[in-house]
């Protein structure tokens, strides 16, 4: 429950995937580690919202130090191998200034998609270059 002392925190992490590959992890195992294993672990710790990539958001906590200690203790007990491949892990206090999604969608309702611009292919570039050469040879 939210009160004036509670805050939202975000944790981000990055794993050394090259080191994981060298240790015998294949790409599907690495992907599974990110998408299933760590996600389930962080949800268990109270990081209920997977924002993007390796970024997870908490519910409300009153104390950053308690949260940090909880993460460290849980890693030590449940998945100590995690630290073998850890490049970085950061904890941020999350301040949501304003969710402007509804205003953006409302403001952009009259916007229409433009037709894609046709890109010139290699053939047309060759023709253009030949025309330039012809003009140079004619002295134009």
Short mmCIF file of C-alpha atoms in Angstrom, two decimals:
data_model
loop_
_atom_site.label_atom_id
_atom_site.label_comp_id
_atom_site.label_asym_id
_atom_site.label_seq_id
_atom_site.Cartn_x
_atom_site.Cartn_y
_atom_site.Cartn_z
CA UNK A 1 0.00 0.00 0.00
CA UNK A 2 1.26 3.45 -0.91
CA UNK A 3 2.04 6.05 1.70
CA UNK A 4 4.24 9.14 1.72
CA UNK A 5 7.34 7.18 2.76
CA UNK A 6 6.99 4.40 0.19
CA UNK A 7 8.79 4.62 -3.12
CA UNK A 8 8.93 2.70 -6.36
CA UNK A 9 12.27 1.19 -7.36
CA UNK A 10 13.58 -0.14 -10.64
CA UNK A 11 16.34 -2.71 -11.03
CA UNK A 12 18.36 -3.11 -14.20
CA UNK A 13 20.97 -5.72 -14.92
CA UNK A 14 23.22 -6.92 -17.68
CA UNK A 15 24.74 -10.36 -18.00
CA UNK A 16 27.98 -11.24 -19.79
CA UNK A 17 26.53 -13.42 -22.55
CA UNK A 18 29.95 -14.08 -24.10
CA UNK A 19 31.15 -15.51 -20.80
CA UNK A 20 27.94 -17.55 -20.59
CA UNK A 21 28.59 -18.95 -24.09
CA UNK A 22 32.17 -19.78 -23.11
CA UNK A 23 30.76 -21.65 -20.08
CA UNK A 24 28.60 -23.79 -22.38
CA UNK A 25 25.31 -21.89 -22.46
CA UNK A 26 23.75 -21.93 -25.92
CA UNK A 27 21.71 -18.98 -27.20
CA UNK A 28 18.38 -20.56 -26.23
CA UNK A 29 19.60 -21.18 -22.66
CA UNK A 30 20.83 -17.58 -22.40
CA UNK A 31 17.52 -16.31 -23.74
CA UNK A 32 15.65 -18.53 -21.27
CA UNK A 33 17.77 -17.18 -18.43
CA UNK A 34 16.72 -13.63 -19.28
CA UNK A 35 13.11 -14.29 -20.27
CA UNK A 36 12.04 -16.97 -17.78
CA UNK A 37 14.48 -17.67 -14.97
CA UNK A 38 15.45 -14.15 -13.93
CA UNK A 39 11.99 -12.80 -14.63
CA UNK A 40 10.42 -15.40 -12.30
CA UNK A 41 13.10 -14.74 -9.68
CA UNK A 42 12.55 -10.97 -9.74
CA UNK A 43 8.77 -11.31 -9.66
CA UNK A 44 9.20 -13.49 -6.57
CA UNK A 45 11.17 -10.63 -4.99
CA UNK A 46 8.42 -8.10 -5.67
CA UNK A 47 9.48 -6.72 -9.04
CA UNK A 48 6.05 -7.12 -10.53
CA UNK A 49 6.41 -5.19 -13.76
CA UNK A 50 8.84 -6.05 -16.54
CA UNK A 51 9.28 -2.64 -18.15
CA UNK A 52 11.73 -3.42 -20.94
CA UNK A 53 14.70 -5.69 -21.59
CA UNK A 54 16.42 -6.17 -18.25
CA UNK A 55 14.43 -3.49 -16.42
CA UNK A 56 11.95 -4.43 -13.69
CA UNK A 57 9.81 -2.22 -11.45
CA UNK A 58 8.78 -2.84 -7.84
CA UNK A 59 5.60 -2.15 -5.98
CA UNK A 60 6.15 0.29 -3.15
CA UNK A 61 9.03 -0.11 -0.70
CA UNK A 62 9.87 2.15 2.18
CA UNK A 63 13.58 1.46 2.34
CA UNK A 64 16.12 1.07 -0.45
CA UNK A 65 18.66 -0.60 1.86
CA UNK A 66 16.14 -3.30 2.85
CA UNK A 67 15.33 -3.93 -0.80
CA UNK A 68 19.02 -4.16 -1.70
CA UNK A 69 19.67 -6.57 1.18
CA UNK A 70 16.68 -8.70 0.12
CA UNK A 71 18.00 -8.98 -3.44
CA UNK A 72 21.50 -9.93 -2.30
CA UNK A 73 20.21 -12.51 0.18
CA UNK A 74 17.83 -14.06 -2.36
CA UNK A 75 20.59 -14.33 -4.98
CA UNK A 76 22.92 -15.91 -2.42
CA UNK A 77 20.30 -18.50 -1.43
CA UNK A 78 18.52 -19.24 -4.71
CA UNK A 79 20.84 -18.56 -7.64
CA UNK A 80 24.44 -17.82 -6.62
CA UNK A 81 25.66 -18.63 -10.17
CA UNK A 82 23.93 -15.42 -11.30
CA UNK A 83 26.87 -13.34 -10.05
CA UNK A 84 29.33 -15.34 -12.18
CA UNK A 85 27.87 -13.76 -15.31
CA UNK A 86 26.78 -10.40 -13.91
CA UNK A 87 28.21 -7.36 -15.72
CA UNK A 88 26.16 -4.77 -13.86
CA UNK A 89 23.12 -4.48 -11.63
CA UNK A 90 21.71 -1.13 -10.59
CA UNK A 91 18.84 -0.08 -8.37
CA UNK A 92 17.09 3.22 -9.08
CA UNK A 93 14.43 5.16 -7.28
CA UNK A 94 11.68 5.55 -9.86
CA UNK A 95 9.83 8.83 -10.12
CA UNK A 96 7.00 8.86 -12.59
CA UNK A 97 6.63 12.47 -13.58
CA UNK A 98 3.63 12.01 -15.80
CA UNK A 99 2.11 9.37 -18.04
CA UNK A 100 1.45 11.27 -21.24
CA UNK A 101 0.32 8.26 -23.29
CA UNK A 102 -3.39 9.27 -23.38
CA UNK A 103 -2.56 12.85 -24.38
CA UNK A 104 -0.17 11.66 -27.10
CA UNK A 105 -2.72 9.26 -28.53
CA UNK A 106 -5.44 11.92 -28.41
CA UNK A 107 -3.21 14.52 -30.07
CA UNK A 108 -2.20 12.14 -32.81
CA UNK A 109 -5.61 10.73 -33.74
CA UNK A 110 -5.78 12.91 -36.86
CA UNK A 111 -2.34 11.92 -38.08
CA UNK A 112 -2.32 9.71 -41.14
CA UNK A 113 0.47 7.50 -42.26
CA UNK A 114 2.44 8.78 -45.20
CA UNK A 115 2.97 6.57 -48.19
CA UNK A 116 6.41 4.99 -48.08
CA UNK A 117 8.98 6.72 -50.23
CA UNK A 118 10.23 4.50 -53.01
CA UNK A 119 13.95 4.06 -52.66
CA UNK A 120 16.08 4.10 -55.72
CA UNK A 121 17.71 0.79 -56.39
CA UNK A 122 21.20 -0.02 -57.58
CA UNK A 123 20.08 0.04 -61.22
CA UNK A 124 18.91 3.66 -61.01
CA UNK A 125 22.17 4.68 -59.30
CA UNK A 126 24.14 3.17 -62.16
CA UNK A 127 22.04 5.08 -64.71
CA UNK A 128 22.54 8.35 -62.80
CA UNK A 129 26.31 7.79 -62.68
CA UNK A 130 26.38 7.08 -66.43
CA UNK A 131 24.45 10.31 -67.11
CA UNK A 132 26.97 12.26 -65.02
CA UNK A 133 29.86 10.72 -66.95
CA UNK A 134 28.16 11.54 -70.26
CA UNK A 135 27.67 15.18 -69.22
CA UNK A 136 31.34 15.44 -68.18
CA UNK A 137 32.56 13.98 -71.47
CA UNK A 138 30.36 16.43 -73.42
CA UNK A 139 31.70 19.30 -71.34
CA UNK A 140 28.41 20.14 -69.65
#
